[in-house]
Coordinates of C-alpha atoms in Angstrom, one line a residue:
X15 CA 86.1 124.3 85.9
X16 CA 85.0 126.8 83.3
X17 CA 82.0 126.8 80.8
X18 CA 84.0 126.5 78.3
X19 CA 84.0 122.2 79.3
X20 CA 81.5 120.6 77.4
X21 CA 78.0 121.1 78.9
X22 CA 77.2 117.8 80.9
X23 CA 73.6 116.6 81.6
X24 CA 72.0 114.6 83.7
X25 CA 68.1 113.1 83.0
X26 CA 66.5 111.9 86.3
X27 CA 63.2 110.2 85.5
X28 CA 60.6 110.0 88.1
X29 CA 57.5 108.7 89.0
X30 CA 56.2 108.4 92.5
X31 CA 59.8 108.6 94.4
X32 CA 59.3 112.2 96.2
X33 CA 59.0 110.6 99.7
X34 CA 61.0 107.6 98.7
X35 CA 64.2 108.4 96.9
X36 CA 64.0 111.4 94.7
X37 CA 65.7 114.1 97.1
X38 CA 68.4 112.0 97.4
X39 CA 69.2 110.9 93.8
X40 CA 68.4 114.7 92.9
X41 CA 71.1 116.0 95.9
X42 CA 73.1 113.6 94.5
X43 CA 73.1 115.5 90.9
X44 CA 73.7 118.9 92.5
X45 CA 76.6 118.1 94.8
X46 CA 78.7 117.2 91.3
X47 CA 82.0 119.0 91.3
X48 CA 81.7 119.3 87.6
X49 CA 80.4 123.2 86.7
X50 CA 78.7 122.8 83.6
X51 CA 76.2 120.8 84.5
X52 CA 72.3 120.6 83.4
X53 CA 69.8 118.4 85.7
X54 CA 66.5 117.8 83.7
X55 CA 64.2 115.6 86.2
X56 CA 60.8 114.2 84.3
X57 CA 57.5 114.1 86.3
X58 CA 55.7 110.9 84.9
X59 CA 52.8 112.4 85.9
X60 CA 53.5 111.9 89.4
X61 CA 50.1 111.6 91.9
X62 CA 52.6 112.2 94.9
X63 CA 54.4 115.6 95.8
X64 CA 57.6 115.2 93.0
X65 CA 56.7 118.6 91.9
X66 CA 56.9 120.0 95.4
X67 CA 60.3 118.1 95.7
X68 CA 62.1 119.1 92.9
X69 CA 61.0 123.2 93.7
X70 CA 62.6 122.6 97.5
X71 CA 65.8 122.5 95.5
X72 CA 67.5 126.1 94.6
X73 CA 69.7 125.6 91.9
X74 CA 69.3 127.2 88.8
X75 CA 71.2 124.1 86.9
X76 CA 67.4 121.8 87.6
X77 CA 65.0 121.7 84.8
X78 CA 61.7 120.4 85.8
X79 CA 59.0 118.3 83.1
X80 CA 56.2 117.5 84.1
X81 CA 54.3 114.7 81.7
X82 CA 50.7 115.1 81.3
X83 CA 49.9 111.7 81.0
X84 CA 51.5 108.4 82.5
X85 CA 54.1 107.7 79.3
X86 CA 55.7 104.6 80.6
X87 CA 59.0 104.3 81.6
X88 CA 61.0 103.9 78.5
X89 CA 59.8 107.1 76.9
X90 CA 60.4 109.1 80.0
X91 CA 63.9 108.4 79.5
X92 CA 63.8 109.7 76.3
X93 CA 62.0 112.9 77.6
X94 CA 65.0 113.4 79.4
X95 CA 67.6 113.0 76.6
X96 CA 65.2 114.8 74.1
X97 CA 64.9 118.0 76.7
X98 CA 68.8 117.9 77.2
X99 CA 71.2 120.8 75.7
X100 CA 74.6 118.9 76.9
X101 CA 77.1 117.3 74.7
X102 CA 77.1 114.7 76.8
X103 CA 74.1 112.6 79.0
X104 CA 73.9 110.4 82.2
X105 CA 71.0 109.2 82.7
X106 CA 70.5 108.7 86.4
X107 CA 67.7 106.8 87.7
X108 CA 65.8 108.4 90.5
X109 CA 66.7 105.6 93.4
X110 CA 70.3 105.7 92.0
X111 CA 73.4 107.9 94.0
X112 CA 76.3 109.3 91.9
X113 CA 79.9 110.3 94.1
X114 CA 80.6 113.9 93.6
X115 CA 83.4 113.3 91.2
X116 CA 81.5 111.1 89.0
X117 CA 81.2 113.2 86.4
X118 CA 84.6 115.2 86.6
X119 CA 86.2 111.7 86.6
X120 CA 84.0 110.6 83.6
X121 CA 84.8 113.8 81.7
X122 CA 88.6 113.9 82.2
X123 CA 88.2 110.8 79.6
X124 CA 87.0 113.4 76.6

């Protein structure tokens, strides 16, 4: 697929899942077969290692947000879909898998 496919992106919001469930929703993100692809994962101010998580992961696609302040959960999502550039947004929660065709398969749809 070419960049020239609308840009797709995918909000992970996060609080206290680094040794839990993080890697694996984030892994999950990456392994997409899709090419234009954004990952924005938000730190809900995070007392654990997220930030240290997210960094173990080379790929220039991740965007990492770190909030200052616990915001709650609902307006985390929303830091992810305010941060976003893509035309379109799947907001993936961080103890949530994804196959590596979901997102080709959604976007054959547009």
């Amino acid at each position: 697929m070419s960049s020239n496919f609308p840009r797709v992106t995918i909000g992970i919001p996060t609080f206290n899942r680094a040794d839990k469930t993080l890697s694996a929703a984030i892994h999950s993100a990456c392994s997409q077969g899709y090419d234009n692809l954004e990952i924005i994962v938000s730190d809900n101010c995070s007392t654990d290692n997220t930030q240290e998580t997210v960094a173990s992961f080379d790929d220039p696609r991740i965007t990492y947000i770190r909030q200052p302040t616990n915001i709650g959960a609902n307006n985390n999502y929303n830091a992810c879909l305010h941060a976003a550039s893509g035309d379109y947004f799947l907001l993936l929660h961080d103890d949530d898998l994804i196959d590596p065709d979901f997102v080709s398969t959604c976007m054959q749809e547009t």
